[in-house]
mmCIF file of C-alpha atoms in Angstrom:
data_model
loop_
_atom_site.group_PDB
_atom_site.id
_atom_site.type_symbol
_atom_site.label_atom_id
_atom_site.label_comp_id
_atom_site.label_asym_id
_atom_site.label_seq_id
_atom_site.Cartn_x
_atom_site.Cartn_y
_atom_site.Cartn_z
ATOM 1 C CA MET A 1 9.267 0.104 -17.117
ATOM 2 C CA GLY A 2 11.406 3.182 -16.680
ATOM 3 C CA THR A 3 15.062 3.311 -17.572
ATOM 4 C CA HIS A 4 16.302 5.450 -14.699
ATOM 5 C CA ALA A 5 19.025 3.993 -12.523
ATOM 6 C CA LYS A 6 20.222 4.994 -9.079
ATOM 7 C CA THR A 7 23.100 6.861 -10.690
ATOM 8 C CA THR A 8 20.818 9.584 -12.074
ATOM 9 C CA THR A 9 20.717 12.889 -10.220
ATOM 10 C CA GLU A 10 16.924 12.960 -10.280
ATOM 11 C CA PRO A 11 15.459 10.849 -7.431
ATOM 12 C CA TYR A 12 13.500 7.849 -8.682
ATOM 13 C CA ILE A 13 10.468 6.888 -6.567
ATOM 14 C CA ARG A 14 8.620 3.625 -7.140
ATOM 15 C CA VAL A 15 4.965 3.559 -6.128
ATOM 16 C CA LEU A 16 3.757 0.044 -5.269
ATOM 17 C CA SER A 17 -0.018 -0.298 -5.624
ATOM 18 C CA PHE A 18 -1.839 -3.220 -3.985
ATOM 19 C CA SER A 19 -5.373 -2.457 -5.241
ATOM 20 C CA GLU A 20 -6.676 -1.652 -8.672
ATOM 21 C CA GLY A 21 -7.090 2.065 -9.320
ATOM 22 C CA ILE A 22 -5.427 3.548 -6.236
ATOM 23 C CA GLY A 23 -2.013 3.941 -7.844
ATOM 24 C CA GLU A 24 -3.492 5.737 -10.822
ATOM 25 C CA LYS A 25 -5.535 8.037 -8.559
ATOM 26 C CA PHE A 26 -2.465 8.803 -6.469
ATOM 27 C CA LEU A 27 -0.398 9.712 -9.546
ATOM 28 C CA GLU A 28 -3.255 11.867 -10.800
ATOM 29 C CA SER A 29 -3.409 13.663 -7.436
ATOM 30 C CA ILE A 30 0.255 14.682 -7.766
ATOM 31 C CA GLY A 31 -0.143 15.860 -11.349
ATOM 32 C CA ILE A 32 0.821 12.721 -13.272
ATOM 33 C CA GLY A 33 -2.479 11.850 -14.894
ATOM 34 C CA GLY A 34 -3.061 9.209 -17.552
ATOM 35 C CA ALA A 35 0.412 7.674 -17.329
ATOM 36 C CA ASP A 36 2.220 5.088 -15.235
ATOM 37 C CA GLU A 37 5.195 7.358 -14.726
ATOM 38 C CA GLY A 38 6.175 10.982 -14.876
ATOM 39 C CA ALA A 39 8.033 13.871 -13.311
ATOM 40 C CA PHE A 40 6.968 15.273 -9.959
ATOM 41 C CA SER A 41 8.010 18.691 -8.668
ATOM 42 C CA HIS A 42 7.334 20.336 -5.338
ATOM 43 C CA ASP A 43 9.283 23.425 -4.283
ATOM 44 C CA VAL A 44 12.916 22.447 -4.919
ATOM 45 C CA LEU A 45 12.251 18.689 -5.045
ATOM 46 C CA GLN A 46 12.124 17.148 -8.487
ATOM 47 C CA SER A 47 11.810 13.418 -8.932
ATOM 48 C CA ARG A 48 10.698 10.686 -11.273
ATOM 49 C CA VAL A 49 7.700 8.644 -10.084
ATOM 50 C CA GLU A 50 6.682 5.278 -11.541
ATOM 51 C CA LEU A 51 3.786 2.953 -10.699
ATOM 52 C CA PHE A 52 4.225 -0.791 -10.145
ATOM 53 C CA ARG A 53 0.976 -2.763 -9.820
ATOM 54 C CA LEU A 54 1.461 -5.533 -7.280
ATOM 55 C CA TYR A 55 -2.084 -6.852 -7.713
ATOM 56 C CA ASP A 56 -1.005 -7.854 -11.252
ATOM 57 C CA ASN A 57 2.429 -9.149 -10.237
ATOM 58 C CA ASN A 58 4.092 -11.465 -7.766
ATOM 59 C CA PRO A 59 5.761 -9.567 -4.879
ATOM 60 C CA GLU A 60 9.037 -11.330 -5.743
ATOM 61 C CA GLY A 61 8.996 -9.263 -8.956
ATOM 62 C CA ILE A 62 9.867 -6.106 -7.043
ATOM 63 C CA GLN A 63 13.536 -7.079 -6.592
ATOM 64 C CA PRO A 64 14.670 -5.344 -9.822
ATOM 65 C CA VAL A 65 12.431 -2.400 -8.902
ATOM 66 C CA LEU A 66 14.218 -1.954 -5.575
ATOM 67 C CA ARG A 67 17.641 -1.944 -7.192
ATOM 68 C CA ARG A 68 16.685 1.052 -9.356
ATOM 69 C CA ALA A 69 14.676 3.040 -6.805
ATOM 70 C CA HIS A 70 15.807 5.835 -4.499
ATOM 71 C CA ALA A 71 12.599 5.494 -2.434
ATOM 72 C CA ILE A 72 9.519 3.251 -2.229
ATOM 73 C CA LEU A 73 5.941 4.334 -1.564
ATOM 74 C CA MET A 74 3.456 1.532 -0.804
ATOM 75 C CA LEU A 75 -0.263 2.259 -1.360
ATOM 76 C CA VAL A 76 -2.809 0.091 0.478
ATOM 77 C CA ARG A 77 -6.603 0.211 0.414
ATOM 78 C CA PHE A 78 -8.120 -3.138 1.435
ATOM 79 C CA LEU A 79 -6.916 -5.062 4.486
ATOM 80 C CA ASP A 80 -8.526 -8.453 3.829
ATOM 81 C CA ARG A 81 -6.367 -11.558 4.227
ATOM 82 C CA ALA A 82 -5.507 -11.975 0.524
ATOM 83 C CA SER A 83 -4.459 -8.331 0.174
ATOM 84 C CA MET A 84 -2.564 -8.321 3.459
ATOM 85 C CA ASP A 85 -0.625 -11.485 2.606
ATOM 86 C CA GLN A 86 0.588 -9.722 -0.526
ATOM 87 C CA VAL A 87 1.373 -6.524 1.425
ATOM 88 C CA ARG A 88 3.277 -8.517 4.058
ATOM 89 C CA GLU A 89 5.403 -10.327 1.462
ATOM 90 C CA ALA A 90 6.235 -7.097 -0.376
ATOM 91 C CA TYR A 91 6.950 -5.335 2.923
ATOM 92 C CA ARG A 92 9.338 -8.138 3.924
ATOM 93 C CA ILE A 93 11.248 -7.719 0.654
ATOM 94 C CA VAL A 94 11.285 -3.900 0.833
ATOM 95 C CA HIS A 95 12.262 -3.911 4.516
ATOM 96 C CA ALA A 96 15.366 -5.983 3.681
ATOM 97 C CA GLU A 97 16.808 -2.886 1.953
ATOM 98 C CA PRO A 98 17.962 -0.949 5.054
ATOM 99 C CA PHE A 99 19.012 2.299 3.341
ATOM 100 C CA LEU A 100 16.037 2.577 0.991
ATOM 101 C CA PRO A 101 13.532 5.141 2.295
ATOM 102 C CA LYS A 102 10.078 3.602 2.410
ATOM 103 C CA SER A 103 6.633 4.795 3.334
ATOM 104 C CA MET A 104 3.180 3.236 3.419
ATOM 105 C CA LEU A 105 -0.071 5.098 2.783
ATOM 106 C CA ILE A 106 -3.619 3.889 3.339
ATOM 107 C CA LEU A 107 -5.813 5.396 0.627
ATOM 108 C CA ARG A 108 -9.594 5.567 0.410
ATOM 109 C CA GLU A 109 -12.232 7.044 -1.814
ATOM 110 C CA PRO A 110 -13.425 10.513 -0.742
ATOM 111 C CA GLY A 111 -16.182 10.196 1.870
ATOM 112 C CA GLU A 112 -15.518 6.505 2.478
ATOM 113 C CA THR A 113 -16.204 5.700 6.145
ATOM 114 C CA GLU A 114 -15.516 1.971 6.282
ATOM 115 C CA PHE A 115 -12.718 -0.412 5.429
ATOM 116 C CA LYS A 116 -12.368 -4.111 4.665
ATOM 117 C CA ILE A 117 -10.547 -6.626 6.896
ATOM 118 C CA SER A 118 -10.698 -10.390 7.374
ATOM 119 C CA CYS A 119 -11.751 -12.210 10.530
ATOM 120 C CA ALA A 120 -8.587 -13.424 12.274
ATOM 121 C CA TYR A 121 -10.282 -16.740 13.116
ATOM 122 C CA CYS A 122 -12.043 -17.855 9.934
ATOM 123 C CA GLY A 123 -10.933 -15.421 7.200
ATOM 124 C CA GLN A 124 -14.437 -14.058 6.504
ATOM 125 C CA LYS A 125 -14.227 -10.637 4.814
ATOM 126 C CA LEU A 126 -15.719 -7.923 7.015
ATOM 127 C CA TRP A 127 -16.450 -4.233 6.548
ATOM 128 C CA VAL A 128 -15.609 -2.105 9.598
ATOM 129 C CA ARG A 129 -17.108 1.371 9.954
ATOM 130 C CA ASP A 130 -14.712 3.988 11.293
ATOM 131 C CA HIS A 131 -17.050 4.932 14.136
ATOM 132 C CA ASP A 132 -17.181 1.270 15.290
ATOM 133 C CA ALA A 133 -13.400 0.973 15.752
ATOM 134 C CA GLY A 134 -12.531 0.114 19.356
ATOM 135 C CA LYS A 135 -15.881 -1.588 19.972
ATOM 136 C CA ARG A 136 -16.506 -5.304 20.348
ATOM 137 C CA GLY A 137 -17.843 -7.101 17.320
ATOM 138 C CA ASN A 138 -18.793 -10.611 16.238
ATOM 139 C CA CYS A 139 -17.885 -12.342 13.015
ATOM 140 C CA PRO A 140 -21.130 -13.320 11.230
ATOM 141 C CA GLN A 141 -19.446 -16.494 9.929
ATOM 142 C CA CYS A 142 -17.734 -18.056 12.975
ATOM 143 C CA ARG A 143 -19.416 -15.945 15.715
ATOM 144 C CA LYS A 144 -16.069 -15.208 17.419
ATOM 145 C CA THR A 145 -15.940 -11.949 19.370
ATOM 146 C CA PHE A 146 -13.091 -9.486 18.851
ATOM 147 C CA PHE A 147 -12.348 -5.779 19.146
ATOM 148 C CA LEU A 148 -12.803 -3.888 15.898
ATOM 149 C CA PRO A 149 -9.504 -2.210 14.985
ATOM 150 C CA THR A 150 -8.789 1.091 13.317
ATOM 151 C CA GLN A 151 -7.443 0.706 9.813
ATOM 152 C CA LYS A 152 -4.019 1.980 10.872
ATOM 153 C CA SER A 153 -3.761 -0.287 13.941
ATOM 154 C CA TYR A 154 -4.849 -3.335 11.928
ATOM 155 C CA LEU A 155 -2.171 -2.704 9.303
ATOM 156 C CA ALA A 156 0.521 -2.027 11.922
ATOM 157 C CA SER A 157 -0.289 -5.146 13.941
ATOM 158 C CA TYR A 158 -0.470 -7.348 10.831
ATOM 159 C CA LEU A 159 2.955 -6.173 9.694
ATOM 160 C CA MET A 160 4.217 -5.913 13.292
ATOM 161 C CA LEU A 161 5.428 -2.344 12.748
#
């Protein structure tokens, strides 16, 4: 855990990761490789960035994190029911802080053309190909028919953004 408080002049950004590996890859992509926290600079912006792994922790554990942060960045990869329940709970807690800037990113592996969701009727995990979004599909488990969403629309509707 970092020791920076909101009183520091350097902005403190907490990165909340919901899937193993995506937080580390994100930090590496902004020049903070091999560590859970570090300094980030871009033009005149300088800030402190620290990773918090929500797949290892209960979403309720982010309360102390929010008190110290100047901004929150939420990283999502999988949209299955178990992952989304955790995202929803964390989003509810983060959203309760009205003046805390927050952003959510959907991250994928390079070249990845499909994403994971859960059937709204039975919870069966399903892989949706990007080019199938907007088409009708059937769940192989319960046989219910539904329209295949885009990853962004599925996340937005689940969180009611």
